[in-house]
mmCIF file of C-alpha atoms in Angstrom:
data_model
loop_
_atom_site.group_PDB
_atom_site.id
_atom_site.type_symbol
_atom_site.label_atom_id
_atom_site.label_comp_id
_atom_site.label_asym_id
_atom_site.label_seq_id
_atom_site.Cartn_x
_atom_site.Cartn_y
_atom_site.Cartn_z
ATOM 1 C CA MET P 16 0.004 -0.261 0.051
ATOM 2 C CA HIS P 17 1.105 3.427 -0.943
ATOM 3 C CA ARG P 18 1.999 5.561 2.229
ATOM 4 C CA GLN P 19 1.075 9.349 2.079
ATOM 5 C CA ALA P 20 4.257 11.527 1.720
ATOM 6 C CA TYR P 21 4.510 14.322 4.507
ATOM 7 C CA ARG P 22 6.023 17.731 3.837
ATOM 8 C CA ILE P 23 7.253 19.316 7.379
ATOM 9 C CA LEU P 24 8.726 22.902 7.693
ATOM 10 C CA VAL P 25 11.367 22.798 10.536
ATOM 11 C CA ILE P 26 12.153 26.177 12.514
ATOM 12 C CA ASN P 27 14.709 26.301 14.889
ATOM 13 C CA PRO P 28 16.127 29.737 16.000
ATOM 14 C CA GLY P 29 19.289 29.880 17.972
ATOM 15 C CA SER P 30 21.020 32.514 19.896
ATOM 16 C CA THR P 31 22.637 34.329 16.832
ATOM 17 C CA SER P 32 21.021 32.152 13.966
ATOM 18 C CA THR P 33 17.823 30.785 12.545
ATOM 19 C CA LYS P 34 17.658 27.642 10.937
ATOM 20 C CA VAL P 35 15.010 26.728 8.499
ATOM 21 C CA ALA P 36 14.485 23.369 6.887
ATOM 22 C CA VAL P 37 12.101 21.213 4.963
ATOM 23 C CA TYR P 38 11.833 17.431 5.060
ATOM 24 C CA GLN P 39 9.460 15.472 2.567
ATOM 25 C CA ASP P 40 9.071 12.471 5.099
ATOM 26 C CA ASP P 41 12.559 11.642 6.567
ATOM 27 C CA ALA P 42 14.142 13.252 3.418
ATOM 28 C CA LEU P 43 15.614 16.590 3.447
ATOM 29 C CA LEU P 44 14.733 18.931 0.791
ATOM 30 C CA PHE P 45 16.808 21.830 2.013
ATOM 31 C CA ALA P 46 18.087 23.341 5.059
ATOM 32 C CA ASP P 47 19.341 27.068 5.625
ATOM 33 C CA SER P 48 20.985 28.871 8.378
ATOM 34 C CA TYR P 49 20.453 32.768 8.554
ATOM 35 C CA SER P 50 22.931 34.180 10.601
ATOM 36 C CA HIS P 51 22.298 37.534 12.863
ATOM 37 C CA SER P 52 25.412 39.686 13.614
ATOM 38 C CA ALA P 53 25.959 41.097 16.903
ATOM 39 C CA GLU P 54 25.218 44.658 15.933
ATOM 40 C CA GLU P 55 21.777 43.417 14.457
ATOM 41 C CA LEU P 56 20.701 41.670 17.594
ATOM 42 C CA ALA P 57 21.877 44.722 19.770
ATOM 43 C CA GLY P 58 19.049 46.726 18.556
ATOM 44 C CA PHE P 59 16.565 44.355 20.240
ATOM 45 C CA GLU P 60 16.013 44.694 24.060
ATOM 46 C CA HIS P 61 14.024 41.454 24.417
ATOM 47 C CA ILE P 62 14.217 38.141 22.760
ATOM 48 C CA ASN P 63 10.453 38.515 21.687
ATOM 49 C CA ASP P 64 11.404 41.683 19.786
ATOM 50 C CA GLN P 65 13.049 39.718 17.153
ATOM 51 C CA ILE P 66 10.152 37.687 16.001
ATOM 52 C CA ASP P 67 9.617 39.777 12.996
ATOM 53 C CA MET P 68 13.211 39.525 11.995
ATOM 54 C CA ARG P 69 12.989 35.732 12.676
ATOM 55 C CA ARG P 70 9.932 35.415 10.710
ATOM 56 C CA VAL P 71 11.095 37.095 7.727
ATOM 57 C CA ALA P 72 14.021 34.509 7.554
ATOM 58 C CA VAL P 73 11.742 31.846 7.713
ATOM 59 C CA GLU P 74 9.646 33.270 4.796
ATOM 60 C CA GLN P 75 12.755 34.270 2.634
ATOM 61 C CA ALA P 76 13.830 30.316 2.838
ATOM 62 C CA LEU P 77 10.437 29.216 1.635
ATOM 63 C CA CYS P 78 10.468 31.752 -1.148
ATOM 64 C CA GLU P 79 14.157 31.014 -2.217
ATOM 65 C CA HIS P 80 13.358 27.036 -2.479
ATOM 66 C CA ASP P 81 9.905 27.516 -3.972
ATOM 67 C CA ILE P 82 7.844 26.069 -1.419
ATOM 68 C CA ASP P 83 4.307 27.334 -1.134
ATOM 69 C CA ILE P 84 2.980 26.808 2.354
ATOM 70 C CA SER P 85 -0.146 25.161 1.101
ATOM 71 C CA SER P 86 1.997 22.060 0.384
ATOM 72 C CA LEU P 87 3.008 21.584 4.144
ATOM 73 C CA SER P 88 1.675 18.835 6.031
ATOM 74 C CA ALA P 89 2.762 20.247 9.409
ATOM 75 C CA VAL P 90 5.376 22.737 11.259
ATOM 76 C CA ALA P 91 8.001 21.435 13.543
ATOM 77 C CA CYS P 92 9.201 23.718 16.040
ATOM 78 C CA ARG P 93 12.117 23.987 18.329
ATOM 79 C CA GLY P 94 10.538 23.807 21.921
ATOM 80 C CA GLY P 95 11.945 26.676 24.228
ATOM 81 C CA ARG P 96 11.886 27.062 28.059
ATOM 82 C CA LEU P 97 8.716 25.947 28.718
ATOM 83 C CA LYS P 98 7.468 24.286 31.905
ATOM 84 C CA PRO P 99 9.181 21.052 32.970
ATOM 85 C CA MET P 100 7.559 18.305 30.864
ATOM 86 C CA ALA P 101 7.867 14.656 29.875
ATOM 87 C CA SER P 102 9.814 14.297 26.278
ATOM 88 C CA GLY P 103 7.708 13.845 23.143
ATOM 89 C CA THR P 104 6.045 15.624 20.329
ATOM 90 C CA TYR P 105 3.684 18.432 21.391
ATOM 91 C CA LEU P 106 0.701 20.041 19.751
ATOM 92 C CA VAL P 107 1.458 23.899 20.115
ATOM 93 C CA ASN P 108 -1.677 25.597 21.834
ATOM 94 C CA GLU P 109 -2.645 28.760 23.518
ATOM 95 C CA ARG P 110 -0.885 27.644 26.919
ATOM 96 C CA MET P 111 2.273 27.059 25.242
ATOM 97 C CA LEU P 112 2.044 30.378 23.309
ATOM 98 C CA ASN P 113 1.346 32.270 26.499
ATOM 99 C CA ASP P 114 4.287 30.566 28.224
ATOM 100 C CA ALA P 115 6.768 31.002 25.380
ATOM 101 C CA ARG P 116 5.714 34.905 24.875
ATOM 102 C CA ARG P 117 6.459 35.293 28.687
ATOM 103 C CA GLY P 118 9.549 33.498 29.042
ATOM 104 C CA LEU P 119 8.494 31.183 31.672
ATOM 105 C CA GLN P 120 11.939 29.798 32.655
ATOM 106 C CA GLY P 121 13.677 32.583 31.014
ATOM 107 C CA GLU P 122 14.552 34.424 27.611
ATOM 108 C CA HIS P 123 15.632 32.473 24.887
ATOM 109 C CA ALA P 124 15.672 32.355 21.121
ATOM 110 C CA SER P 125 13.933 28.868 21.273
ATOM 111 C CA ASN P 126 11.032 30.371 22.722
ATOM 112 C CA LEU P 127 10.349 32.118 19.581
ATOM 113 C CA ALA P 128 9.918 28.994 17.509
ATOM 114 C CA CYS P 129 6.317 28.138 18.374
ATOM 115 C CA LEU P 130 5.326 31.480 18.037
ATOM 116 C CA ILE P 131 6.430 31.862 14.285
ATOM 117 C CA GLY P 132 5.603 28.396 13.327
ATOM 118 C CA TYR P 133 1.974 28.641 14.740
ATOM 119 C CA ASP P 134 1.453 31.578 12.712
ATOM 120 C CA ILE P 135 2.594 29.934 9.636
ATOM 121 C CA SER P 136 0.619 26.698 10.406
ATOM 122 C CA ARG P 137 -2.625 28.790 10.750
ATOM 123 C CA GLN P 138 -2.156 30.153 7.317
ATOM 124 C CA ALA P 139 -1.245 26.717 6.013
ATOM 125 C CA GLY P 140 -4.076 24.820 7.470
ATOM 126 C CA VAL P 141 -2.180 22.419 9.323
ATOM 127 C CA GLU P 142 -0.817 21.696 13.004
ATOM 128 C CA ALA P 143 2.211 23.022 14.268
ATOM 129 C CA PHE P 144 4.028 20.960 16.986
ATOM 130 C CA VAL P 145 7.497 21.328 19.282
ATOM 131 C CA VAL P 146 9.567 18.125 19.886
ATOM 132 C CA ASP P 147 11.661 17.210 23.173
ATOM 133 C CA PRO P 148 11.887 21.243 24.038
ATOM 134 C CA VAL P 149 14.571 22.746 26.172
ATOM 135 C CA SER P 150 12.588 22.264 29.158
ATOM 136 C CA VAL P 151 12.104 18.550 29.148
ATOM 137 C CA ASP P 152 12.640 17.140 32.795
ATOM 138 C CA GLU P 153 12.644 13.256 33.417
ATOM 139 C CA LEU P 154 14.820 13.555 36.607
ATOM 140 C CA ASP P 155 14.564 10.656 39.278
ATOM 141 C CA ASP P 156 13.581 12.482 42.122
ATOM 142 C CA ILE P 157 16.905 12.032 43.922
ATOM 143 C CA ALA P 158 18.532 14.079 41.334
ATOM 144 C CA ARG P 159 16.510 17.432 42.175
ATOM 145 C CA ILE P 160 17.844 17.585 45.574
ATOM 146 C CA SER P 161 20.749 20.280 45.970
ATOM 147 C CA GLY P 162 22.550 20.773 49.134
ATOM 148 C CA LEU P 163 19.900 23.952 49.586
ATOM 149 C CA ARG P 164 16.404 23.379 50.193
ATOM 150 C CA GLN P 165 15.660 26.841 48.806
ATOM 151 C CA ILE P 166 17.588 25.660 45.312
ATOM 152 C CA GLN P 167 16.390 22.474 43.525
ATOM 153 C CA ARG P 168 18.148 21.000 40.466
ATOM 154 C CA ASN P 169 16.088 21.239 37.410
ATOM 155 C CA SER P 170 16.247 19.860 33.794
ATOM 156 C CA LEU P 171 17.154 22.554 30.883
ATOM 157 C CA SER P 172 19.421 21.051 28.583
ATOM 158 C CA HIS P 173 19.902 20.234 24.990
ATOM 159 C CA ALA P 174 17.217 17.983 25.258
ATOM 160 C CA LEU P 175 16.306 17.596 21.423
ATOM 161 C CA ASN P 176 19.759 16.623 20.476
ATOM 162 C CA MET P 177 20.554 14.423 23.257
ATOM 163 C CA LYS P 178 17.457 12.606 22.791
ATOM 164 C CA ALA P 179 18.162 11.974 19.107
ATOM 165 C CA VAL P 180 21.580 11.010 19.500
ATOM 166 C CA ALA P 181 20.874 8.649 22.331
ATOM 167 C CA ARG P 182 18.388 7.147 19.901
ATOM 168 C CA LYS P 183 20.890 6.598 17.234
ATOM 169 C CA ALA P 184 23.301 5.201 19.549
ATOM 170 C CA ALA P 185 20.771 2.440 20.604
ATOM 171 C CA THR P 186 20.075 1.866 17.113
ATOM 172 C CA ASP P 187 23.718 1.580 16.445
ATOM 173 C CA LEU P 188 23.809 -1.090 18.873
ATOM 174 C CA GLY P 189 20.894 -3.012 17.488
ATOM 175 C CA ARG P 190 18.667 -2.208 20.329
ATOM 176 C CA SER P 191 15.988 0.132 21.113
ATOM 177 C CA TYR P 192 16.217 3.297 23.174
ATOM 178 C CA GLU P 193 14.122 2.030 25.934
ATOM 179 C CA GLN P 194 16.127 -0.824 26.257
ATOM 180 C CA CYS P 195 19.512 1.030 26.272
ATOM 181 C CA ARG P 196 21.430 2.679 29.315
ATOM 182 C CA VAL P 197 23.400 5.396 27.492
ATOM 183 C CA ILE P 198 25.596 8.687 28.707
ATOM 184 C CA VAL P 199 25.301 11.375 26.386
ATOM 185 C CA ALA P 200 27.756 14.375 26.257
ATOM 186 C CA HIS P 201 26.907 17.373 24.450
ATOM 187 C CA VAL P 202 30.047 19.452 23.933
ATOM 188 C CA GLY P 203 29.675 22.907 21.930
ATOM 189 C CA GLY P 204 29.396 26.713 22.940
ATOM 190 C CA GLY P 205 26.994 25.275 25.825
ATOM 191 C CA GLY P 206 26.912 21.976 27.195
ATOM 192 C CA SER P 207 25.041 19.203 28.823
ATOM 193 C CA ILE P 208 25.662 15.644 30.044
ATOM 194 C CA SER P 209 22.710 13.095 30.685
ATOM 195 C CA ALA P 210 21.980 10.102 31.565
ATOM 196 C CA HIS P 211 19.435 7.831 30.012
ATOM 197 C CA ALA P 212 17.714 4.682 31.004
ATOM 198 C CA GLY P 213 14.278 3.180 30.193
ATOM 199 C CA GLY P 214 13.731 5.815 27.613
ATOM 200 C CA ARG P 215 13.852 8.462 29.979
ATOM 201 C CA MET P 216 16.514 11.249 30.508
ATOM 202 C CA ILE P 217 17.025 10.361 34.669
ATOM 203 C CA ASP P 218 19.807 12.826 35.087
ATOM 204 C CA VAL P 219 21.543 16.107 33.399
ATOM 205 C CA ILE P 220 24.146 18.422 34.198
ATOM 206 C CA ASN P 221 23.420 21.947 32.517
ATOM 207 C CA CYS P 222 26.926 23.846 31.858
ATOM 208 C CA ASP P 223 24.835 27.361 32.112
ATOM 209 C CA LYS P 224 24.532 26.336 36.076
ATOM 210 C CA GLU P 225 27.001 23.517 36.901
ATOM 211 C CA GLY P 226 29.458 20.784 35.972
ATOM 212 C CA PRO P 227 32.423 21.223 33.229
ATOM 213 C CA PHE P 228 33.361 24.568 31.483
ATOM 214 C CA THR P 229 32.872 24.599 27.669
ATOM 215 C CA ALA P 230 33.812 27.238 25.186
ATOM 216 C CA GLU P 231 31.689 30.114 26.753
ATOM 217 C CA ARG P 232 30.023 28.709 29.569
ATOM 218 C CA ALA P 233 31.952 28.944 32.939
ATOM 219 C CA GLY P 234 30.013 25.659 34.363
ATOM 220 C CA GLY P 235 30.300 25.059 38.139
ATOM 221 C CA ILE P 236 32.173 28.001 40.079
ATOM 222 C CA PRO P 237 33.518 27.432 43.718
ATOM 223 C CA ALA P 238 30.370 28.676 45.552
ATOM 224 C CA LEU P 239 31.734 30.669 48.202
ATOM 225 C CA ASP P 240 34.256 32.402 45.756
ATOM 226 C CA LEU P 241 31.518 33.314 43.657
ATOM 227 C CA VAL P 242 29.422 34.834 46.364
ATOM 228 C CA SER P 243 32.394 37.053 47.187
ATOM 229 C CA LEU P 244 32.887 38.019 43.634
ATOM 230 C CA CYS P 245 28.942 38.930 43.346
ATOM 231 C CA PHE P 246 29.118 40.737 46.491
ATOM 232 C CA SER P 247 32.345 42.631 45.980
ATOM 233 C CA GLY P 248 30.968 45.851 44.242
ATOM 234 C CA GLN P 249 32.769 45.483 41.084
ATOM 235 C CA TYR P 250 30.043 43.842 38.900
ATOM 236 C CA SER P 251 26.347 44.308 38.285
ATOM 237 C CA HIS P 252 24.189 41.198 38.304
ATOM 238 C CA SER P 253 24.111 41.481 34.502
ATOM 239 C CA GLU P 254 27.843 41.711 34.190
ATOM 240 C CA VAL P 255 28.268 38.410 36.438
ATOM 241 C CA ILE P 256 25.578 36.538 34.340
ATOM 242 C CA ARG P 257 27.359 37.369 31.238
ATOM 243 C CA MET P 258 30.568 36.100 32.871
ATOM 244 C CA LEU P 259 29.024 32.996 33.449
ATOM 245 C CA VAL P 260 27.037 32.599 30.623
ATOM 246 C CA GLY P 261 28.749 33.954 27.250
ATOM 247 C CA GLY P 262 32.073 34.920 28.646
ATOM 248 C CA GLY P 263 33.126 32.047 30.569
ATOM 249 C CA GLY P 264 35.183 28.858 29.805
ATOM 250 C CA LEU P 265 37.566 29.218 26.915
ATOM 251 C CA MET P 266 36.365 32.542 26.278
ATOM 252 C CA SER P 267 37.195 33.710 29.918
ATOM 253 C CA HIS P 268 40.949 31.994 29.735
ATOM 254 C CA LEU P 269 41.745 32.533 26.060
ATOM 255 C CA GLY P 270 39.717 35.390 24.606
ATOM 256 C CA THR P 271 38.266 33.114 22.062
ATOM 257 C CA LYS P 272 35.249 30.185 22.088
ATOM 258 C CA ASP P 273 36.759 28.956 18.674
ATOM 259 C CA VAL P 274 38.011 25.257 19.507
ATOM 260 C CA ARG P 275 39.828 25.528 15.881
ATOM 261 C CA GLU P 276 41.981 28.534 17.279
ATOM 262 C CA VAL P 277 42.277 27.119 20.375
ATOM 263 C CA GLU P 278 43.848 24.021 18.431
ATOM 264 C CA ARG P 279 46.312 26.401 16.267
ATOM 265 C CA ARG P 280 47.426 28.043 19.590
ATOM 266 C CA ILE P 281 48.243 24.780 20.807
ATOM 267 C CA ASP P 282 50.249 23.416 17.725
ATOM 268 C CA ALA P 283 52.217 26.857 17.544
ATOM 269 C CA GLY P 284 53.469 26.114 21.018
ATOM 270 C CA ASP P 285 51.212 28.017 23.401
ATOM 271 C CA SER P 286 51.284 26.058 26.738
ATOM 272 C CA HIS P 287 48.609 28.026 28.300
ATOM 273 C CA ALA P 288 46.190 27.157 25.696
ATOM 274 C CA GLU P 289 46.965 23.477 25.910
ATOM 275 C CA LEU P 290 46.618 23.414 29.651
ATOM 276 C CA VAL P 291 43.127 25.085 29.505
ATOM 277 C CA TYR P 292 42.203 23.009 26.801
ATOM 278 C CA GLU P 293 43.261 20.012 28.727
ATOM 279 C CA ALA P 294 41.223 21.124 31.635
ATOM 280 C CA LEU P 295 38.069 21.543 29.325
ATOM 281 C CA ILE P 296 38.268 17.723 28.567
ATOM 282 C CA TYR P 297 39.270 16.862 32.046
ATOM 283 C CA GLY P 298 36.046 18.512 33.238
ATOM 284 C CA PHE P 299 33.838 16.897 30.416
ATOM 285 C CA SER P 300 35.422 13.661 31.368
ATOM 286 C CA LYS P 301 34.925 13.870 34.773
ATOM 287 C CA ALA P 302 30.939 14.611 34.180
ATOM 288 C CA ILE P 303 30.767 11.623 32.019
ATOM 289 C CA ALA P 304 32.252 9.471 34.909
ATOM 290 C CA ALA P 305 29.845 10.900 37.477
ATOM 291 C CA MET P 306 26.537 10.346 35.030
ATOM 292 C CA ALA P 307 27.958 6.655 35.446
ATOM 293 C CA ALA P 308 27.233 6.772 38.896
ATOM 294 C CA ALA P 309 23.519 7.720 38.211
ATOM 295 C CA LEU P 310 23.401 4.518 36.153
ATOM 296 C CA SER P 311 24.997 2.493 39.043
ATOM 297 C CA GLY P 312 27.927 1.720 36.478
ATOM 298 C CA ASP P 313 25.516 -0.122 34.158
ATOM 299 C CA VAL P 314 26.553 1.765 30.876
ATOM 300 C CA ASP P 315 25.927 0.483 27.300
ATOM 301 C CA VAL P 316 27.521 3.243 25.474
ATOM 302 C CA ILE P 317 28.718 6.732 25.639
ATOM 303 C CA ALA P 318 27.801 9.191 23.011
ATOM 304 C CA VAL P 319 29.979 12.450 22.277
ATOM 305 C CA THR P 320 27.750 15.244 20.046
ATOM 306 C CA GLY P 321 27.675 18.863 19.810
ATOM 307 C CA GLY P 322 30.020 21.154 17.391
ATOM 308 C CA MET P 323 33.149 20.500 19.275
ATOM 309 C CA ALA P 324 32.839 16.740 18.901
ATOM 310 C CA ARG P 325 34.301 17.498 15.206
ATOM 311 C CA SER P 326 37.657 17.951 17.140
ATOM 312 C CA ASP P 327 39.602 14.627 17.092
ATOM 313 C CA ARG P 328 41.809 16.114 19.808
ATOM 314 C CA LEU P 329 38.852 16.656 22.036
ATOM 315 C CA VAL P 330 37.173 13.397 21.333
ATOM 316 C CA HIS P 331 40.381 11.602 21.845
ATOM 317 C CA GLY P 332 41.075 13.177 25.121
ATOM 318 C CA ILE P 333 37.604 12.051 26.450
ATOM 319 C CA VAL P 334 38.088 8.677 25.332
ATOM 320 C CA GLU P 335 41.364 8.605 27.217
ATOM 321 C CA ARG P 336 40.130 9.726 30.251
ATOM 322 C CA ALA P 337 36.645 8.167 30.247
ATOM 323 C CA GLY P 338 36.547 5.307 27.820
ATOM 324 C CA PHE P 339 37.034 2.911 30.662
ATOM 325 C CA VAL P 340 32.961 3.715 31.581
ATOM 326 C CA ALA P 341 31.859 2.101 28.323
ATOM 327 C CA PRO P 342 32.543 2.235 24.785
ATOM 328 C CA ILE P 343 32.339 5.734 23.184
ATOM 329 C CA ARG P 344 30.368 6.521 20.178
ATOM 330 C CA VAL P 345 31.013 9.977 18.303
ATOM 331 C CA TYR P 346 27.879 11.795 16.654
ATOM 332 C CA PRO P 347 29.286 15.210 15.575
ATOM 333 C CA GLY P 348 27.435 18.310 15.284
ATOM 334 C CA GLU P 349 23.736 18.864 16.301
ATOM 335 C CA HIS P 350 21.024 16.455 14.692
ATOM 336 C CA GLU P 351 18.384 18.799 16.076
ATOM 337 C CA MET P 352 16.587 19.723 12.443
ATOM 338 C CA GLU P 353 16.360 15.905 11.817
ATOM 339 C CA ALA P 354 14.861 15.311 14.998
ATOM 340 C CA LEU P 355 12.403 17.982 14.815
ATOM 341 C CA ALA P 356 11.181 16.474 11.390
ATOM 342 C CA LEU P 357 11.385 12.647 12.703
ATOM 343 C CA GLY P 358 9.278 13.825 15.985
ATOM 344 C CA VAL P 359 6.456 15.254 14.029
ATOM 345 C CA LEU P 360 6.699 12.340 11.232
ATOM 346 C CA ARG P 361 6.232 9.974 13.991
ATOM 347 C CA VAL P 362 2.892 11.573 14.939
ATOM 348 C CA LEU P 363 1.936 12.020 11.179
ATOM 349 C CA ARG P 364 2.080 8.542 10.898
ATOM 350 C CA ASN P 365 0.220 7.607 13.696
ATOM 351 C CA GLU P 366 3.409 6.008 15.359
ATOM 352 C CA GLU P 367 3.274 8.164 18.346
ATOM 353 C CA MET P 368 0.491 10.150 19.936
ATOM 354 C CA PRO P 369 0.866 13.762 20.395
ATOM 355 C CA ARG P 370 1.123 15.103 23.844
ATOM 356 C CA VAL P 371 -1.313 18.081 25.178
ATOM 357 C CA TYR P 372 0.860 20.905 27.070
ATOM 358 C CA GLU P 373 -0.957 21.458 30.151
#
């Protein structure tokens, strides 16, 4: 029997780019990325003010590739900082749109995707969905407890890519995601390390708040020293946040977040750059080993992903330090566009029921 073909528009706004793609079932028709310069973004006080600029990028991509919105079967949107929620594919509804507009768990470009996608879906007469949003929260209760009762650990992470990569790793082992026990390390400008078991992401380290430093995130900082810095009178609240998120990690130590530049300095004999880079690898390796404890040492595979996973030097360093935990497989880059399309495709094919955002 001939299976119906589905055409899916994918919208993924990031901090400095808007990515747009169209899939015909699981086949990519095109994928474009529109960069937004620092000067361009500086003109907007709040993320929500960027919505018209981001929508123009989506409309431009459709126009350039001669895609009529009437040919669309659905719109797949990156999910932002919404309510804590189980993983899955969610129908965009008014509750989600309201939470995205007000930045329920903080401003982030990903919050704009469902707002833009919903408008286009209404014009096309189809549904809009989000898949495995940033706010996916499947933590075990024990993983929520911090050392202060006033502060609870929560789950904000690269859930979309980590879930997709965990599925890929399980498939490569010839097993289902639900059957596998996987550690995923997303290494890039930001970073997340997660433990997966029984089809759930049971613990996660978000490098915006804790864990290893990354290209531009400070990761976990000695708490008492950070308190002293905050109350020193030298920095405002926003300046400290910028140091931790955007100005931390490699950026703080070396003045660049470009791993290729750091590796060029190392090859040219820069011993300080080499030490800092080794510390980055050391930190991620420790976090991976910590996630092995979340899985009681029973780990089938470690999956390393993200932009920095393209570096052979970095991957080799993680293998040397954390390879004792489990075999390591590498999935360079981000697989978000494909994961968004496939999540919606499963719903369109009735292989998975859409979830309702409550």
